[in-house]
mmCIF file of C-alpha atoms in Angstrom:
data_model
loop_
_atom_site.group_PDB
_atom_site.id
_atom_site.type_symbol
_atom_site.label_atom_id
_atom_site.label_comp_id
_atom_site.label_asym_id
_atom_site.label_seq_id
_atom_site.Cartn_x
_atom_site.Cartn_y
_atom_site.Cartn_z
ATOM 1 C CA MET A 1 -6.743 -17.106 3.676
ATOM 2 C CA ARG A 2 -6.359 -19.367 0.676
ATOM 3 C CA ILE A 3 -8.230 -18.705 -2.564
ATOM 4 C CA GLU A 4 -8.205 -21.268 -5.332
ATOM 5 C CA CYS A 5 -9.132 -21.254 -8.987
ATOM 6 C CA LEU A 6 -12.509 -22.922 -9.486
ATOM 7 C CA GLY A 7 -11.275 -25.065 -12.377
ATOM 8 C CA ASP A 8 -8.128 -26.325 -14.053
ATOM 9 C CA VAL A 9 -8.572 -24.569 -17.406
ATOM 10 C CA ILE A 10 -10.708 -21.572 -18.352
ATOM 11 C CA GLU A 11 -12.052 -20.763 -21.795
ATOM 12 C CA TYR A 12 -12.891 -17.100 -22.407
ATOM 13 C CA LYS A 13 -13.480 -15.463 -25.793
ATOM 14 C CA ASN A 14 -12.000 -18.427 -27.676
ATOM 15 C CA LYS A 15 -8.795 -18.421 -25.605
ATOM 16 C CA THR A 16 -7.764 -20.832 -22.882
ATOM 17 C CA TYR A 17 -6.153 -19.852 -19.600
ATOM 18 C CA PRO A 18 -4.514 -22.064 -16.964
ATOM 19 C CA CYS A 19 -6.269 -20.236 -14.110
ATOM 20 C CA SER A 20 -8.360 -17.190 -13.266
ATOM 21 C CA ILE A 21 -5.256 -15.121 -12.430
ATOM 22 C CA SER A 22 -3.999 -15.609 -15.967
ATOM 23 C CA LEU A 23 -7.387 -14.569 -17.352
ATOM 24 C CA ALA A 24 -7.547 -11.444 -15.178
ATOM 25 C CA MET A 25 -3.985 -10.431 -16.012
ATOM 26 C CA ASN A 26 -4.718 -10.817 -19.713
ATOM 27 C CA LEU A 27 -7.526 -8.278 -19.312
ATOM 28 C CA VAL A 28 -5.737 -5.638 -17.202
ATOM 29 C CA GLY A 29 -2.068 -6.622 -17.154
ATOM 30 C CA GLY A 30 0.811 -4.642 -18.566
ATOM 31 C CA LYS A 31 2.310 -1.267 -17.814
ATOM 32 C CA TRP A 32 -0.585 0.974 -18.880
ATOM 33 C CA LYS A 33 -4.031 -0.647 -18.703
ATOM 34 C CA ILE A 34 -4.598 -0.203 -14.982
ATOM 35 C CA LEU A 35 -3.418 3.416 -15.146
ATOM 36 C CA ILE A 36 -5.749 4.104 -18.065
ATOM 37 C CA LEU A 37 -8.684 2.619 -16.141
ATOM 38 C CA TYR A 38 -7.720 4.695 -13.094
ATOM 39 C CA HIS A 39 -7.672 7.956 -15.049
ATOM 40 C CA ILE A 40 -10.898 7.237 -16.942
ATOM 41 C CA ASN A 41 -12.626 6.498 -13.641
ATOM 42 C CA ASN A 42 -11.366 9.838 -12.298
ATOM 43 C CA GLY A 43 -12.759 11.863 -15.192
ATOM 44 C CA ILE A 44 -9.780 11.954 -17.562
ATOM 45 C CA THR A 45 -11.821 10.653 -20.488
ATOM 46 C CA ARG A 46 -10.353 12.030 -23.715
ATOM 47 C CA PHE A 47 -7.347 10.763 -25.635
ATOM 48 C CA GLY A 48 -5.395 14.019 -25.296
ATOM 49 C CA GLN A 49 -6.068 14.213 -21.555
ATOM 50 C CA LEU A 50 -4.958 10.618 -21.045
ATOM 51 C CA TYR A 51 -1.830 11.208 -23.108
ATOM 52 C CA LYS A 52 -0.952 14.222 -20.959
ATOM 53 C CA CYS A 53 -1.470 12.336 -17.682
ATOM 54 C CA LEU A 54 0.452 9.209 -18.663
ATOM 55 C CA VAL A 55 3.841 10.869 -18.627
ATOM 56 C CA THR A 56 5.959 8.412 -20.628
ATOM 57 C CA ILE A 57 3.414 6.685 -22.890
ATOM 58 C CA THR A 58 3.561 7.086 -26.667
ATOM 59 C CA GLU A 59 0.468 7.980 -28.698
ATOM 60 C CA ALA A 60 0.666 4.636 -30.524
ATOM 61 C CA THR A 61 0.816 2.677 -27.260
ATOM 62 C CA LEU A 62 -2.068 4.646 -25.752
ATOM 63 C CA SER A 63 -4.159 4.040 -28.859
ATOM 64 C CA HIS A 64 -3.357 0.308 -28.765
ATOM 65 C CA GLU A 65 -4.148 -0.045 -25.052
ATOM 66 C CA LEU A 66 -7.451 1.839 -25.413
ATOM 67 C CA LYS A 67 -8.452 -0.454 -28.288
ATOM 68 C CA GLN A 68 -7.588 -3.526 -26.190
ATOM 69 C CA LEU A 69 -9.592 -2.294 -23.197
ATOM 70 C CA GLU A 70 -12.529 -1.507 -25.478
ATOM 71 C CA LYS A 71 -12.286 -4.904 -27.194
ATOM 72 C CA GLU A 72 -12.386 -6.646 -23.809
ATOM 73 C CA GLY A 73 -15.444 -4.630 -22.782
ATOM 74 C CA LEU A 74 -13.816 -2.703 -19.923
ATOM 75 C CA ILE A 75 -14.298 0.722 -21.526
ATOM 76 C CA LYS A 76 -16.654 2.237 -24.074
ATOM 77 C CA LYS A 77 -15.658 4.803 -26.685
ATOM 78 C CA GLN A 78 -18.037 7.528 -27.823
ATOM 79 C CA LEU A 79 -17.294 9.878 -30.702
ATOM 80 C CA PHE A 80 -18.440 13.498 -30.671
ATOM 81 C CA GLY A 81 -18.412 16.121 -33.388
ATOM 82 C CA THR A 82 -19.780 16.478 -36.879
ATOM 83 C CA LYS A 83 -16.587 16.467 -38.921
ATOM 84 C CA PRO A 84 -13.058 15.150 -38.506
ATOM 85 C CA PRO A 85 -11.222 15.220 -36.280
ATOM 86 C CA LEU A 86 -13.898 13.698 -34.069
ATOM 87 C CA VAL A 87 -13.454 13.811 -30.294
ATOM 88 C CA SER A 88 -13.169 10.436 -28.535
ATOM 89 C CA ASP A 89 -14.567 10.171 -25.031
ATOM 90 C CA TYR A 90 -14.010 7.014 -22.966
ATOM 91 C CA THR A 91 -16.062 5.705 -20.044
ATOM 92 C CA LEU A 92 -15.909 2.585 -17.914
ATOM 93 C CA THR A 93 -18.498 -0.064 -18.677
ATOM 94 C CA GLU A 94 -20.209 -1.949 -15.861
ATOM 95 C CA PHE A 95 -17.614 -4.673 -16.424
ATOM 96 C CA GLY A 96 -14.859 -2.061 -16.100
ATOM 97 C CA LYS A 97 -16.434 -0.699 -12.916
ATOM 98 C CA SER A 98 -16.344 -4.200 -11.422
ATOM 99 C CA PHE A 99 -12.529 -3.867 -11.408
ATOM 100 C CA LEU A 100 -12.523 -0.699 -9.250
ATOM 101 C CA PRO A 101 -12.267 -2.451 -5.838
ATOM 102 C CA ILE A 102 -9.186 -4.316 -7.093
ATOM 103 C CA LEU A 103 -7.764 -1.108 -8.571
ATOM 104 C CA ASN A 104 -8.193 0.678 -5.231
ATOM 105 C CA ALA A 105 -6.484 -2.183 -3.377
ATOM 106 C CA ILE A 106 -3.550 -2.145 -5.827
ATOM 107 C CA MET A 107 -3.245 1.631 -5.485
ATOM 108 C CA ALA A 108 -3.314 1.467 -1.681
ATOM 109 C CA TRP A 109 -0.634 -1.229 -1.708
ATOM 110 C CA GLY A 110 1.532 0.769 -4.136
ATOM 111 C CA ASN A 111 1.151 3.913 -2.028
ATOM 112 C CA GLN A 112 2.163 1.988 1.077
ATOM 113 C CA ILE A 113 5.275 0.639 -0.664
ATOM 114 C CA ALA A 114 6.199 4.127 -1.908
ATOM 115 C CA LEU A 115 5.752 5.634 1.555
ATOM 116 C CA GLU A 116 7.720 2.916 3.348
ATOM 117 C CA LYS A 117 10.442 2.046 0.839
ATOM 118 C CA GLY A 118 10.521 4.765 -1.805
ATOM 119 C CA LYS A 119 9.324 8.284 -2.378
ATOM 120 C CA PHE A 120 6.935 10.232 -4.543
ATOM 121 C CA ILE A 121 8.654 12.405 -7.134
ATOM 122 C CA SER A 122 7.356 14.957 -9.614
ATOM 123 C CA TYR A 123 7.728 14.889 -13.350
ATOM 124 C CA GLU A 124 7.421 17.773 -15.812
ATOM 125 C CA LYS A 125 3.652 17.633 -15.588
ATOM 126 C CA SER A 126 1.902 19.259 -12.681
ATOM 127 C CA VAL A 127 0.302 16.832 -10.229
ATOM 128 C CA SER A 128 -1.876 17.957 -7.330
ATOM 129 C CA PRO A 129 -2.323 15.282 -4.636
ATOM 130 C CA LYS A 130 -5.215 15.113 -2.193
ATOM 131 C CA ILE A 131 -5.915 12.476 0.434
ATOM 132 C CA ILE A 132 -9.077 10.408 0.086
ATOM 133 C CA SER A 133 -10.603 8.145 2.705
ATOM 134 C CA VAL A 134 -9.973 4.386 2.623
ATOM 135 C CA PRO A 135 -10.069 1.692 5.311
ATOM 136 C CA PRO A 136 -7.108 1.665 7.731
ATOM 137 C CA PRO A 137 -4.160 1.168 7.644
ATOM 138 C CA TYR A 138 -3.925 2.721 4.170
ATOM 139 C CA THR A 139 -3.844 6.303 3.018
ATOM 140 C CA VAL A 140 -4.664 6.762 -0.629
ATOM 141 C CA TRP A 141 -3.573 9.811 -2.551
ATOM 142 C CA GLU A 142 -5.660 10.931 -5.464
ATOM 143 C CA PHE A 143 -3.686 12.654 -8.221
ATOM 144 C CA ALA A 144 -5.182 15.047 -10.735
ATOM 145 C CA CYS A 145 -3.376 16.014 -13.930
ATOM 146 C CA ASP A 146 -3.448 19.743 -14.597
#
């Protein structure tokens, strides 16, 4: 099956992109953005929780990535509390939720690669896997940070 870009050049938020892949990768590309979206979708919604789950990220990088995702409209930040430090809670926007089918496909593909050619290992943080249902031939593991 061949899928093609609908045009030669795309303009989005005052930037130009050579194709839709470039545009999409600008929104969610990099080491952390997809993982952040994954965890927010699974209920890990506060900065401290995200920092704990993303084993090797720095606080500065997490803060930067969250700001980028918010700027692009994929997540929304809500502040709670009456005095500093306020608590930040992040949720997916409808635009962010539109990425979930792609996220699930990427996760299934990554799991398949790990099962066939690599292995799952544990880090210092406790991770509890459970199998969730997806279309064959994939098995998707859902990980919760304790």
